[in-house]
PDB file of C-alpha atoms in Angstrom:
ATOM      1  CA  MET A   1     -23.538  -9.301  19.547  1.00 49.00           C
ATOM      2  CA  TYR A   2     -24.786 -12.659  20.781  1.00 49.00           C
ATOM      3  CA  ILE A   3     -24.797 -13.753  24.389  1.00 53.00           C
ATOM      4  CA  THR A   4     -23.966 -17.412  24.885  1.00 57.00           C
ATOM      5  CA  CYS A   5     -23.840 -19.267  28.198  1.00 59.00           C
ATOM      6  CA  GLY A   6     -23.877 -16.065  30.199  1.00 54.00           C
ATOM      7  CA  GLN A   7     -20.828 -14.652  28.422  1.00 57.00           C
ATOM      8  CA  SER A   8     -20.851 -11.714  26.078  1.00 55.00           C
ATOM      9  CA  THR A   9     -18.439 -11.346  23.213  1.00 56.00           C
ATOM     10  CA  SER A  10     -16.755  -8.018  22.748  1.00 56.00           C
ATOM     11  CA  ILE A  11     -17.146  -6.208  19.449  1.00 59.00           C
ATOM     12  CA  ASN A  12     -14.316  -3.808  20.233  1.00 58.00           C
ATOM     13  CA  THR A  13     -11.254  -5.544  18.766  1.00 60.00           C
ATOM     14  CA  ARG A  14      -9.209  -2.473  17.869  1.00 63.00           C
ATOM     15  CA  PRO A  15      -5.429  -2.888  17.913  1.00 61.00           C
ATOM     16  CA  SER A  16      -3.534  -1.300  20.763  1.00 70.00           C
ATOM     17  CA  SER A  17      -1.906   2.086  20.255  1.00 77.00           C
ATOM     18  CA  GLY A  18       1.535   0.444  20.357  1.00 79.00           C
ATOM     19  CA  SER A  19       0.529  -1.807  17.503  1.00 81.00           C
ATOM     20  CA  ASN A  20      -0.731   1.195  15.550  1.00 83.00           C
ATOM     21  CA  LEU A  21       2.570   3.002  16.096  1.00 86.00           C
ATOM     22  CA  VAL A  22       4.584   0.051  14.797  1.00 86.00           C
ATOM     23  CA  ARG A  23       2.321  -0.268  11.757  1.00 83.00           C
ATOM     24  CA  SER A  24       2.543   3.443  11.077  1.00 85.00           C
ATOM     25  CA  LEU A  25       6.337   3.503  11.322  1.00 90.00           C
ATOM     26  CA  PHE A  26       6.646   0.461   9.083  1.00 88.00           C
ATOM     27  CA  PHE A  27       4.193   1.925   6.565  1.00 87.00           C
ATOM     28  CA  TRP A  28       5.862   5.340   6.291  1.00 91.00           C
ATOM     29  CA  GLY A  29       9.340   3.843   6.169  1.00 94.00           C
ATOM     30  CA  TYR A  30       8.408   1.385   3.446  1.00 92.00           C
ATOM     31  CA  LEU A  31       6.397   3.974   1.517  1.00 92.00           C
ATOM     32  CA  SER A  32       9.245   6.500   1.561  1.00 96.00           C
ATOM     33  CA  ILE A  33      11.965   4.103   0.460  1.00 97.00           C
ATOM     34  CA  SER A  34       9.917   2.225  -2.128  1.00 96.00           C
ATOM     35  CA  SER A  35       8.418   5.401  -3.608  1.00 96.00           C
ATOM     36  CA  ALA A  36      11.853   6.924  -4.109  1.00 97.00           C
ATOM     37  CA  PHE A  37      13.090   3.758  -5.814  1.00 97.00           C
ATOM     38  CA  LEU A  38       9.962   3.176  -7.902  1.00 97.00           C
ATOM     39  CA  PHE A  39       9.897   6.823  -8.998  1.00 98.00           C
ATOM     40  CA  VAL A  40      13.354   6.367 -10.499  1.00 98.00           C
ATOM     41  CA  VAL A  41      12.107   3.230 -12.275  1.00 98.00           C
ATOM     42  CA  ALA A  42       9.052   5.130 -13.575  1.00 97.00           C
ATOM     43  CA  LEU A  43      11.285   7.948 -14.789  1.00 97.00           C
ATOM     44  CA  ALA A  44      13.472   5.453 -16.647  1.00 97.00           C
ATOM     45  CA  ILE A  45      10.391   3.852 -18.224  1.00 97.00           C
ATOM     46  CA  TRP A  46       9.168   7.267 -19.300  1.00 96.00           C
ATOM     47  CA  LEU A  47      12.522   8.216 -20.817  1.00 96.00           C
ATOM     48  CA  VAL A  48      12.845   4.948 -22.737  1.00 96.00           C
ATOM     49  CA  THR A  49       9.253   4.713 -23.973  1.00 96.00           C
ATOM     50  CA  ALA A  50       8.501   8.401 -24.657  1.00 93.00           C
ATOM     51  CA  PRO A  51       9.499   8.309 -28.354  1.00 93.00           C
ATOM     52  CA  PHE A  52       7.141   5.473 -29.315  1.00 94.00           C
ATOM     53  CA  ASP A  53       4.466   5.307 -26.582  1.00 91.00           C
ATOM     54  CA  ARG A  54       2.678   8.647 -26.985  1.00 91.00           C
ATOM     55  CA  GLN A  55      -0.246   7.660 -24.765  1.00 94.00           C
ATOM     56  CA  ARG A  56       2.127   6.442 -22.028  1.00 92.00           C
ATOM     57  CA  ARG A  57       0.392   3.061 -21.790  1.00 95.00           C
ATOM     58  CA  ILE A  58       3.488   1.257 -20.522  1.00 95.00           C
ATOM     59  CA  LEU A  59       4.103   3.887 -17.862  1.00 96.00           C
ATOM     60  CA  HIS A  60       0.425   3.774 -16.897  1.00 96.00           C
ATOM     61  CA  LYS A  61       0.581   0.002 -16.487  1.00 97.00           C
ATOM     62  CA  PHE A  62       3.647   0.334 -14.249  1.00 97.00           C
ATOM     63  CA  THR A  63       2.119   3.054 -12.070  1.00 96.00           C
ATOM     64  CA  CYS A  64      -1.077   1.011 -11.676  1.00 96.00           C
ATOM     65  CA  TRP A  65       1.036  -1.910 -10.474  1.00 96.00           C
ATOM     66  CA  TRP A  66       2.925   0.484  -8.194  1.00 95.00           C
ATOM     67  CA  ALA A  67      -0.299   1.536  -6.446  1.00 92.00           C
ATOM     68  CA  TYR A  68      -1.679  -2.020  -6.403  1.00 92.00           C
ATOM     69  CA  HIS A  69       1.398  -3.404  -4.699  1.00 91.00           C
ATOM     70  CA  TYR A  70       0.862  -1.073  -1.716  1.00 88.00           C
ATOM     71  CA  MET A  71      -2.604  -2.541  -1.280  1.00 86.00           C
ATOM     72  CA  LYS A  72      -1.117  -6.047  -1.274  1.00 87.00           C
ATOM     73  CA  VAL A  73       1.734  -5.179   1.092  1.00 84.00           C
ATOM     74  CA  PHE A  74      -0.572  -3.397   3.564  1.00 80.00           C
ATOM     75  CA  PRO A  75      -3.735  -5.507   3.797  1.00 73.00           C
ATOM     76  CA  PHE A  76      -4.906  -3.565   6.881  1.00 69.00           C
ATOM     77  CA  TRP A  77      -5.507  -0.589   4.555  1.00 65.00           C
ATOM     78  CA  ARG A  78      -8.691  -2.159   3.226  1.00 59.00           C
TER      79      ARG A  78
END
């Protein structure tokens, strides 16, 4: 922390508890709905690709994207 011209800058810039509640509600709502939908998509990918993709590479690629998209949607997770 640097003091300039007799003023100190505050390091404590935590969001208010109301802001945290809104973020939490948005996160859990989005996570619940999108996970249910994307699970059905993953199940369909598994059913279609199971006969010829024994190592499940296509499904793995989709599930990696699935996890990555949560990191992009919720940048405050980092």
